[in-house]
Coordinates of C-alpha atoms (C1' of nucleotides) in Angstrom, one line a residue:
Chain A
M164 CA -31.5 -143.5 -23.8
S165 CA -34.4 -144.8 -25.8
E166 CA -37.5 -142.7 -25.9
Q167 CA -39.7 -145.6 -26.7
S168 CA -41.5 -147.4 -24.0
P169 CA -41.0 -151.2 -24.0
G170 CA -43.0 -153.0 -26.6
E171 CA -43.8 -149.8 -28.5
R172 CA -43.2 -150.2 -32.2
V173 CA -41.3 -147.5 -34.1
E174 CA -42.9 -146.5 -37.3
A175 CA -40.9 -147.3 -40.4
F176 CA -39.9 -143.9 -41.8
Q177 CA -40.4 -143.3 -45.5
A178 CA -39.3 -140.6 -47.9
P179 CA -41.6 -137.6 -48.1
T180 CA -44.4 -137.4 -50.6
G181 CA -43.1 -136.8 -54.1
T182 CA -39.6 -137.8 -53.4
R183 CA -37.8 -141.1 -53.9
D184 CA -34.6 -142.9 -53.3
V185 CA -32.4 -143.7 -56.3
L186 CA -30.7 -147.0 -55.5
P187 CA -28.5 -149.5 -57.2
P188 CA -28.8 -150.8 -59.8
E189 CA -30.9 -147.9 -61.1
S190 CA -28.5 -145.3 -59.7
A191 CA -25.9 -146.6 -62.2
R192 CA -28.0 -145.1 -65.0
F193 CA -28.4 -141.9 -63.0
A194 CA -24.6 -141.7 -62.7
A195 CA -24.1 -142.6 -66.3
L196 CA -26.2 -139.6 -67.5
I197 CA -24.2 -137.2 -65.3
E198 CA -20.8 -138.7 -66.4
R199 CA -21.7 -138.5 -70.1
F200 CA -23.1 -135.0 -69.9
G201 CA -20.1 -133.8 -67.9
T202 CA -17.7 -135.2 -70.4
L203 CA -19.5 -133.5 -73.3
A204 CA -19.8 -130.2 -71.5
R205 CA -16.1 -130.1 -70.5
R206 CA -15.1 -131.0 -74.0
A207 CA -17.1 -128.0 -75.2
G208 CA -15.4 -125.6 -72.8
Y209 CA -18.1 -125.5 -70.1
G210 CA -17.0 -125.5 -66.4
L211 CA -18.9 -127.0 -63.5
V212 CA -20.7 -124.6 -61.2
V213 CA -21.8 -125.7 -57.7
S214 CA -23.9 -123.2 -55.9
P215 CA -26.1 -123.2 -52.8
L216 CA -29.3 -125.2 -52.9
F217 CA -31.2 -122.4 -51.3
E218 CA -31.3 -118.7 -52.0
D219 CA -33.2 -115.6 -51.2
P220 CA -36.6 -116.5 -52.6
A221 CA -36.5 -113.2 -54.5
V222 CA -33.8 -114.7 -56.7
F223 CA -36.1 -117.4 -58.0
R224 CA -39.2 -115.1 -58.1
R225 CA -37.5 -112.5 -60.2
S226 CA -36.0 -115.1 -62.4
A227 CA -39.1 -117.3 -63.1
G228 CA -41.4 -114.2 -63.0
E229 CA -43.4 -112.9 -60.1
E230 CA -46.6 -114.2 -61.7
S231 CA -45.3 -117.7 -62.6
D232 CA -46.8 -120.7 -60.9
I233 CA -43.4 -121.6 -59.6
A234 CA -43.0 -118.2 -57.8
K235 CA -46.6 -118.1 -56.6
D236 CA -47.2 -121.4 -55.1
E237 CA -44.7 -124.1 -56.0
M238 CA -41.7 -122.9 -54.0
Y239 CA -40.4 -124.6 -50.9
E240 CA -39.9 -121.5 -48.7
F241 CA -38.8 -121.4 -45.1
A242 CA -37.0 -119.1 -42.6
D243 CA -33.8 -120.2 -41.1
K244 CA -33.0 -119.9 -37.4
G245 CA -31.9 -116.3 -38.0
G246 CA -35.2 -115.5 -39.5
R247 CA -33.8 -115.1 -43.0
P248 CA -36.3 -116.0 -45.8
L249 CA -34.9 -118.8 -48.0
A250 CA -36.2 -121.0 -50.8
L251 CA -35.1 -124.3 -52.2
R252 CA -34.0 -124.1 -55.8
P253 CA -37.0 -124.8 -58.1
E254 CA -34.9 -124.7 -61.3
G255 CA -31.2 -124.4 -62.3
T256 CA -30.8 -121.1 -64.2
A257 CA -31.5 -118.5 -61.5
S258 CA -28.7 -119.7 -59.1
V259 CA -26.1 -119.7 -61.8
V260 CA -27.1 -116.2 -62.9
R261 CA -27.0 -115.0 -59.4
A262 CA -23.5 -116.4 -59.0
F263 CA -22.5 -114.6 -62.2
V264 CA -23.9 -111.3 -60.9
Q265 CA -22.0 -111.8 -57.6
H266 CA -18.6 -112.8 -59.0
R267 CA -18.5 -111.2 -62.5
P268 CA -16.3 -113.8 -64.2
V269 CA -14.6 -113.1 -67.5
L270 CA -16.9 -113.4 -70.5
P271 CA -18.0 -115.5 -72.1
W272 CA -18.8 -117.6 -69.1
K273 CA -19.8 -121.1 -70.1
T274 CA -20.9 -123.4 -67.3
W275 CA -22.7 -126.7 -66.6
Y276 CA -24.4 -128.0 -63.4
V277 CA -26.2 -131.0 -61.9
T278 CA -28.7 -130.3 -59.2
P279 CA -31.8 -131.4 -57.4
A280 CA -34.8 -129.1 -58.0
F281 CA -37.8 -128.7 -55.7
R282 CA -41.3 -127.8 -56.5
Y283 CA -44.3 -128.2 -54.3
E284 CA -46.9 -129.9 -56.6
R285 CA -48.8 -133.1 -56.8
P286 CA -46.6 -135.9 -58.0
Q287 CA -47.5 -138.0 -61.0
A288 CA -45.8 -139.9 -63.7
G289 CA -42.5 -138.2 -64.6
R290 CA -43.0 -135.4 -62.0
Y291 CA -41.6 -135.2 -58.5
R292 CA -41.4 -132.7 -55.7
Q293 CA -37.6 -133.3 -55.8
H294 CA -36.3 -134.1 -59.2
H295 CA -32.8 -133.7 -60.7
Q296 CA -31.7 -131.5 -63.5
L297 CA -28.5 -131.1 -65.4
G298 CA -27.8 -128.3 -67.8
V299 CA -25.7 -125.5 -69.1
E300 CA -25.7 -121.7 -68.9
A301 CA -23.6 -119.6 -71.2
L302 CA -23.4 -115.9 -70.4
G303 CA -21.9 -112.9 -72.2
S304 CA -22.5 -113.4 -75.8
E305 CA -25.4 -112.5 -78.1
D306 CA -23.9 -114.5 -81.0
A307 CA -26.5 -116.9 -82.6
D308 CA -23.7 -119.4 -83.0
L309 CA -23.7 -119.8 -79.2
D310 CA -27.3 -120.7 -79.4
V311 CA -26.4 -123.3 -82.0
E312 CA -23.6 -124.6 -79.8
V313 CA -25.9 -125.0 -76.8
I314 CA -28.6 -126.7 -78.8
A315 CA -26.1 -129.0 -80.4
L316 CA -24.7 -129.9 -77.0
G317 CA -28.2 -130.8 -75.9
A318 CA -28.7 -133.0 -79.0
R319 CA -25.3 -134.6 -78.5
Y320 CA -26.1 -135.4 -74.9
L321 CA -29.4 -137.1 -75.7
G322 CA -27.6 -139.1 -78.4
A323 CA -24.9 -140.1 -76.0
V324 CA -27.4 -141.6 -73.6
G325 CA -29.0 -143.6 -76.4
L326 CA -32.1 -141.6 -77.0
G327 CA -32.9 -141.8 -80.7
N328 CA -36.6 -141.0 -80.8
V329 CA -36.5 -137.3 -80.0
A330 CA -37.8 -134.2 -81.7
L331 CA -36.3 -130.7 -81.5
K332 CA -38.6 -127.7 -81.7
I333 CA -37.3 -124.2 -81.9
N334 CA -38.9 -120.8 -81.8
S335 CA -38.0 -117.2 -81.0
M336 CA -39.8 -115.2 -78.4
G337 CA -38.6 -111.9 -79.9
D338 CA -37.2 -109.2 -77.7
G339 CA -38.2 -106.0 -76.0
A340 CA -38.6 -104.3 -79.4
C341 CA -41.1 -106.7 -80.9
M342 CA -42.6 -108.9 -78.2
P343 CA -44.8 -106.2 -76.6
A344 CA -46.5 -105.6 -79.9
Y345 CA -47.2 -109.3 -80.3
R346 CA -48.5 -109.6 -76.8
E347 CA -51.0 -106.8 -77.4
A348 CA -52.1 -108.3 -80.7
L349 CA -52.6 -111.7 -79.0
I350 CA -54.5 -110.2 -76.1
G351 CA -56.8 -108.4 -78.5
Y352 CA -57.4 -111.6 -80.4
L353 CA -58.0 -113.7 -77.2
A354 CA -60.4 -111.1 -75.9
T355 CA -62.6 -111.4 -78.9
N356 CA -62.5 -115.2 -78.8
E357 CA -62.6 -115.7 -75.1
A358 CA -65.9 -117.6 -75.2
R359 CA -64.3 -120.4 -77.4
L360 CA -61.3 -121.1 -75.1
C361 CA -61.2 -124.2 -72.9
D362 CA -62.7 -123.9 -69.4
G363 CA -59.4 -123.3 -67.7
H364 CA -58.1 -120.7 -70.0
R365 CA -61.4 -118.8 -70.3
Q366 CA -60.8 -117.8 -66.7
R367 CA -57.1 -117.5 -66.8
W368 CA -55.9 -116.3 -70.2
K369 CA -55.3 -112.8 -69.0
H370 CA -52.9 -114.1 -66.3
N371 CA -50.5 -115.3 -69.0
P372 CA -51.8 -115.0 -72.5
L373 CA -48.8 -116.7 -74.1
R374 CA -49.6 -119.9 -72.2
V375 CA -52.8 -120.4 -74.2
L376 CA -50.6 -121.1 -77.3
D377 CA -49.4 -124.4 -76.0
C378 CA -52.6 -125.5 -74.4
K379 CA -53.3 -129.1 -75.4
N380 CA -57.1 -128.7 -75.3
A381 CA -58.9 -129.0 -78.6
A382 CA -61.0 -125.9 -77.9
C383 CA -57.9 -123.7 -77.3
K384 CA -56.2 -125.2 -80.3
A385 CA -59.1 -124.2 -82.6
V386 CA -58.8 -120.7 -81.3
T387 CA -55.0 -120.4 -81.5
A388 CA -55.0 -121.9 -85.0
Q389 CA -56.2 -118.5 -86.3
A390 CA -54.3 -116.4 -83.7
P391 CA -51.7 -113.8 -84.7
R392 CA -48.3 -115.4 -85.3
L393 CA -45.3 -114.3 -83.2
S394 CA -43.0 -114.8 -86.2
A395 CA -44.9 -112.1 -88.1
F396 CA -44.0 -109.6 -85.4
W397 CA -40.3 -110.3 -85.1
C398 CA -38.1 -107.2 -85.5
K399 CA -35.3 -107.2 -88.1
E400 CA -32.6 -108.2 -85.5
C401 CA -34.7 -111.0 -84.0
R402 CA -35.4 -112.4 -87.5
A403 CA -31.7 -112.3 -88.4
H404 CA -30.7 -114.0 -85.2
Y405 CA -33.3 -116.7 -85.7
D406 CA -32.2 -117.3 -89.3
R407 CA -28.6 -117.6 -88.2
V408 CA -29.7 -120.3 -85.6
R409 CA -31.6 -122.2 -88.2
T410 CA -28.7 -122.1 -90.7
G411 CA -26.3 -123.2 -88.0
L412 CA -28.4 -126.2 -86.9
G413 CA -28.7 -127.1 -90.5
A414 CA -25.0 -126.9 -91.1
L415 CA -24.3 -129.2 -88.1
G416 CA -27.0 -131.7 -89.2
V417 CA -29.1 -131.1 -86.1
G418 CA -32.7 -131.8 -87.2
F419 CA -35.4 -129.5 -85.9
C420 CA -38.8 -128.2 -86.7
E421 CA -40.1 -124.7 -86.1
D422 CA -43.0 -124.1 -83.8
D423 CA -44.7 -120.8 -83.6
F424 CA -46.4 -121.9 -80.5
L425 CA -43.4 -123.0 -78.5
V426 CA -43.8 -121.0 -75.3
R427 CA -41.7 -122.1 -72.4
G428 CA -42.7 -121.8 -68.7
F429 CA -40.4 -119.0 -67.5
D430 CA -40.8 -115.4 -68.2
Y431 CA -37.2 -114.7 -68.8
Y432 CA -36.8 -116.0 -72.3
T433 CA -36.0 -113.7 -75.2
R434 CA -35.3 -114.7 -78.7
T435 CA -34.4 -118.4 -79.1
T436 CA -36.4 -121.0 -77.2
F437 CA -36.1 -124.8 -77.8
E438 CA -37.3 -128.1 -76.5
F439 CA -36.4 -131.7 -77.1
A440 CA -39.4 -134.0 -76.7
A441 CA -39.1 -137.8 -76.3
L442 CA -41.7 -139.2 -78.6
S443 CA -41.7 -142.5 -76.8
L444 CA -43.4 -140.7 -73.8
D445 CA -46.9 -139.4 -73.4
A446 CA -47.1 -135.8 -74.6
A447 CA -48.1 -134.5 -71.1
Q448 CA -44.6 -135.0 -69.8
N449 CA -42.4 -135.7 -72.8
V450 CA -40.1 -132.7 -72.7
V451 CA -36.7 -134.1 -71.7
L452 CA -34.6 -131.0 -72.4
G453 CA -35.5 -127.4 -72.8
G454 CA -34.1 -123.9 -72.7
G455 CA -33.6 -120.7 -74.4
R456 CA -32.0 -117.3 -74.5
Y457 CA -32.5 -114.8 -71.6
N458 CA -31.0 -111.5 -72.5
G459 CA -32.6 -109.6 -69.7
L460 CA -32.2 -112.0 -66.8
V461 CA -28.9 -110.8 -65.5
E462 CA -30.2 -107.3 -65.2
Q463 CA -33.3 -108.7 -63.4
L464 CA -30.9 -110.0 -60.8
G465 CA -29.0 -106.8 -60.4
G466 CA -26.1 -107.3 -62.8
P467 CA -25.1 -105.4 -65.9
H468 CA -26.8 -106.1 -69.2
T469 CA -25.4 -109.5 -70.2
P470 CA -27.0 -111.8 -72.6
G471 CA -27.2 -115.5 -71.9
I472 CA -28.6 -118.8 -73.0
G473 CA -28.9 -122.2 -71.5
F474 CA -31.0 -125.4 -71.0
G475 CA -32.1 -127.7 -68.3
S476 CA -32.8 -131.4 -68.7
G477 CA -34.7 -133.6 -66.2
I478 CA -32.7 -136.7 -65.3
E479 CA -35.8 -138.6 -64.3
R480 CA -37.5 -137.8 -67.5
V481 CA -34.5 -138.8 -69.6
L482 CA -34.4 -142.0 -67.7
L483 CA -38.1 -142.7 -68.4
A484 CA -37.4 -142.1 -72.1
A485 CA -34.4 -144.3 -71.9
D486 CA -36.6 -147.0 -70.4
A487 CA -39.1 -146.6 -73.2
E488 CA -36.4 -146.9 -75.8
G489 CA -34.4 -149.7 -74.1
A490 CA -31.4 -147.5 -73.9
L491 CA -28.9 -147.6 -71.1
A492 CA -30.0 -151.1 -70.2
D493 CA -26.7 -152.9 -69.8
L494 CA -24.6 -150.9 -67.4
G495 CA -22.6 -153.4 -65.4
R496 CA -21.6 -153.0 -61.8
G497 CA -17.9 -152.6 -62.7
I498 CA -16.9 -155.9 -61.0
D499 CA -14.4 -157.8 -63.1
V500 CA -13.2 -160.4 -60.6
F501 CA -14.8 -162.0 -57.6
V502 CA -12.4 -163.4 -55.0
V503 CA -13.7 -166.6 -53.4
D504 CA -11.8 -167.4 -50.2
V505 CA -12.5 -170.7 -48.4
T506 CA -9.7 -170.2 -45.8
D507 CA -10.2 -167.5 -43.1
G508 CA -11.0 -164.5 -45.4
S509 CA -7.5 -163.0 -45.3
A510 CA -6.8 -164.0 -48.9
A511 CA -9.9 -162.2 -50.0
R512 CA -9.0 -159.2 -47.9
D513 CA -5.6 -158.9 -49.5
L514 CA -6.3 -160.0 -53.0
T515 CA -9.3 -157.7 -53.6
E516 CA -7.2 -154.7 -52.5
Q517 CA -4.3 -155.7 -54.7
L518 CA -6.6 -156.1 -57.7
R519 CA -8.3 -152.8 -57.1
A520 CA -5.0 -151.1 -56.8
A521 CA -4.2 -152.5 -60.2
G522 CA -7.3 -151.0 -61.7
I523 CA -9.3 -154.2 -61.7
G524 CA -12.9 -154.2 -60.3
A525 CA -12.9 -156.7 -57.5
E526 CA -15.5 -157.9 -55.0
R527 CA -15.6 -160.6 -52.3
A528 CA -18.0 -162.2 -49.8
F529 CA -17.9 -161.5 -46.1
D530 CA -18.8 -163.6 -43.1
Q531 CA -17.1 -166.8 -44.0
R532 CA -19.8 -168.0 -46.4
S533 CA -19.6 -171.5 -47.9
M534 CA -17.8 -171.9 -51.1
K535 CA -21.1 -172.6 -52.8
A536 CA -22.6 -169.4 -51.5
Q537 CA -19.5 -167.4 -52.5
L538 CA -19.6 -168.7 -56.0
K539 CA -23.3 -167.9 -56.2
L540 CA -22.5 -164.3 -55.2
A541 CA -19.6 -164.3 -57.7
D542 CA -22.1 -165.3 -60.4
R543 CA -24.5 -162.5 -59.5
S544 CA -21.8 -159.9 -59.1
G545 CA -21.4 -159.9 -62.9
A546 CA -17.8 -160.7 -62.6
R547 CA -16.3 -162.6 -65.6
V548 CA -13.8 -164.5 -63.5
A549 CA -13.7 -166.0 -60.0
V550 CA -10.4 -166.3 -58.2
I551 CA -10.6 -169.1 -55.8
V552 CA -8.2 -169.6 -52.8
G553 CA -8.5 -172.5 -50.5
A554 CA -6.2 -174.0 -47.9
D555 CA -4.4 -175.9 -50.6
E556 CA -3.8 -172.9 -52.8
R557 CA -2.8 -170.7 -50.0
A558 CA -0.2 -173.2 -48.9
R559 CA 1.3 -173.3 -52.4
G560 CA 1.0 -169.5 -53.1
V561 CA -1.4 -170.0 -56.0
A562 CA -5.0 -169.3 -56.9
M563 CA -7.6 -171.0 -59.1
M564 CA -8.8 -168.7 -61.9
R565 CA -12.2 -169.8 -63.0
D566 CA -14.2 -168.5 -66.0
L567 CA -17.8 -167.6 -65.0
R568 CA -19.0 -166.6 -68.5
G569 CA -18.9 -167.9 -72.0
E570 CA -18.9 -171.4 -73.5
D571 CA -16.0 -173.3 -72.0
R572 CA -15.7 -172.4 -68.3
N573 CA -12.3 -173.7 -67.6
Q574 CA -10.3 -173.3 -64.5
T575 CA -6.5 -172.8 -64.3
E576 CA -4.0 -172.5 -61.5
V577 CA -2.0 -169.3 -61.4
P578 CA 0.8 -168.2 -59.0
L579 CA -0.3 -165.3 -56.9
A580 CA 2.6 -163.2 -58.2
E581 CA 1.2 -163.5 -61.7
L582 CA -2.4 -163.1 -60.9
V583 CA -2.9 -159.4 -62.0
E584 CA -1.1 -160.1 -65.3
A585 CA -3.1 -163.2 -65.9
L586 CA -6.4 -161.4 -65.2
R587 CA -5.5 -158.6 -67.5
A588 CA -4.7 -161.1 -70.3
R589 CA -8.2 -162.4 -70.0
R590 CA -9.9 -159.1 -70.7
Chain B
rG180 C1' -55.1 -127.1 -55.1
rU181 C1' -59.2 -130.6 -57.5
rG182 C1' -60.8 -135.6 -59.0
rG183 C1' -60.5 -141.3 -60.2
rC184 C1' -58.2 -145.9 -58.7
rC185 C1' -55.2 -148.7 -55.2
rG186 C1' -52.6 -150.2 -50.1
rU187 C1' -51.9 -158.4 -47.8
rA188 C1' -44.1 -161.2 -47.0
rG189 C1' -38.2 -157.7 -49.8
rC190 C1' -41.0 -157.9 -55.0
rU191 C1' -45.5 -159.4 -58.1
rC192 C1' -50.0 -161.1 -56.4
rA193 C1' -54.2 -164.8 -54.4
rG194 C1' -57.4 -164.8 -50.2
rU195 C1' -64.7 -167.6 -51.7
rU196 C1' -71.7 -164.3 -49.3
rG197 C1' -67.2 -161.6 -42.7
rG198 C1' -65.9 -167.8 -40.0
rU199 C1' -60.0 -171.7 -36.9
rU200 C1' -52.9 -171.2 -36.6
rA201 C1' -53.1 -165.6 -43.7
rG202 C1' -51.2 -168.4 -48.9
rA203 C1' -48.4 -168.8 -53.8
rG204 C1' -44.5 -167.5 -57.3
rC205 C1' -40.0 -164.9 -57.4
rG206 C1' -36.0 -163.3 -54.2
rC207 C1' -33.2 -164.4 -49.6
rC208 C1' -30.7 -168.3 -46.2
rA209 C1' -29.3 -173.4 -45.5
rG210 C1' -28.9 -178.5 -47.0
rG211 C1' -28.7 -182.2 -51.1
rU212 C1' -22.7 -182.0 -53.1
rU213 C1' -16.6 -182.5 -46.5
rG214 C1' -13.4 -177.5 -52.7
rU215 C1' -17.2 -175.2 -57.5
rG216 C1' -22.0 -170.6 -59.4
rG217 C1' -25.9 -170.8 -63.4
rC218 C1' -30.4 -175.9 -63.8
rC219 C1' -33.0 -179.2 -60.3
rC220 C1' -34.8 -181.2 -55.4
rU221 C1' -35.7 -180.4 -50.0
rG222 C1' -36.2 -177.4 -45.9
rG223 C1' -36.1 -172.5 -43.4
rA224 C1' -36.5 -167.4 -42.2
rG225 C1' -39.7 -163.5 -43.3
rG226 C1' -46.5 -160.7 -42.3
rU227 C1' -48.4 -154.3 -36.9
rC228 C1' -53.1 -157.7 -43.8
rG229 C1' -50.7 -149.0 -44.4
rG230 C1' -52.4 -146.6 -39.4
rG231 C1' -56.6 -145.4 -36.0
rG232 C1' -61.6 -145.9 -34.7
rG233 C1' -66.4 -148.3 -35.4
rU234 C1' -70.1 -152.4 -36.5
rU235 C1' -70.2 -157.8 -35.2
rC236 C1' -70.1 -163.7 -31.3
rA237 C1' -66.2 -163.1 -35.2
rA238 C1' -63.0 -158.1 -39.7
rG239 C1' -57.6 -159.0 -44.5
rU240 C1' -63.0 -158.9 -46.0
rC241 C1' -68.2 -154.1 -44.0
rC242 C1' -68.4 -148.5 -42.4
rC243 C1' -65.8 -143.7 -41.0
rC244 C1' -61.3 -141.0 -40.5
rU245 C1' -56.2 -140.7 -41.6
rC246 C1' -51.5 -141.7 -44.0
rG247 C1' -49.2 -143.4 -48.3
rG248 C1' -49.0 -144.8 -53.5
rU249 C1' -50.7 -144.2 -58.4
rC250 C1' -53.1 -141.8 -62.6
rA251 C1' -55.4 -137.4 -64.6
rC252 C1' -56.3 -132.0 -64.4
rC253 C1' -53.2 -127.7 -63.4
rC254 C1' -48.2 -126.7 -64.3
rC255 C1' -43.6 -128.4 -65.7
rA256 C1' -38.2 -131.4 -66.2

RNA sequence: GUGGCCGUAGCUCAGUUGGUUAGAGCGCCAGGUUGUGGCCCUGGAGGUCGGGGGUUCAAGUCCCCUCGGUCACCCCA
């Protein structure tokens, strides 16, 4: 039963604010990123983790930090029909760590994931309420060489999708032994220089003093230029770890620069932090891959002390950067052959399936279109070859094989029994 | 959450100081070519002018509200 009264027009629904549909042909690039990343991750011994899109909100709050913006006002929270509080995943790491705590897999546990992520914020260039991330999380080792492996994997991934113009920054956040002292020193310094901070941070610096370090405002930059350096506070162990990371990256030929002010958005980072920025994008949203070590996070979520490191990479951001660099431009549709049937369609029906079964990408037209229309579709499908079957060919058990690309576009007759072989020969 | 700009066909846009049946290019469909795509020619389909209210003899055009988009701040991927 229709609920509309006669003549009433139904509104055209559209995707909610800050979300979008990823459609062909763009979705091919989306898929290519995931495929290439998955291949590299598996090759390095990382296994896929698929976990629920929603969790107890406390999982995300504990992880990102109770005081973080994500925890405070960017989470999609709701209660299900049983009254259970739930939240949509705002980032990738927390869920994986929660799964680790729950299942206690054998260490080291090296995983990768692809997932949507939800944050309630105003959309703008390169930022959505639902975006997509892929990444890795490796738990159970404190070895700096694992940091190197993870960073190298990130670099390899960005290279594999064709991004050349990227810059890697690394830093160390210290640990429980040295970070508190730095924090105190920074707070003391900011307190005496409060008046010179930018408008926003003059009000908010106490809320998260470290954030002032990566403020883009000139006023803040002038202040932080003289601020105490985190690196001067590193304890012996943190310095040794950091040095091993630097050495490792150097040995692998992964270029990087060190940035004392690299402070990432989540509270859980200890020691190594890193970011890859796409230099072809505006600085406000140019981080395409970022992560770091989180040696206290597993305990935060109720597990045993277990060190970990990982990164997340925004698919939309990487795609923006790929656009800017002209990368990933020529992904075909995977159609090798277009079957043109000017009989009753049964030849197209049977031949396309036969070709697909043989591993050949095959497409056809439906609805008994004219031969001219079918060839037009064949042209646009990207196929290299059209296989044409008319009444005459069908009667004789043959097909015309026509070149759609290249210089000489000849056309030859092939017995149906030899079609697959003939098409393969043309590859 | 705050602010700027913008909503006319599937897409990119034009639309004179408010004035008949709202246009173009591209795309789509068909024909030119009774079995041949890309180029060309002809024709066709396709529009709640984002939505609602108001002013007016008359609103795509002016006013208000609203929804959406976009950009920036904030924050982040």
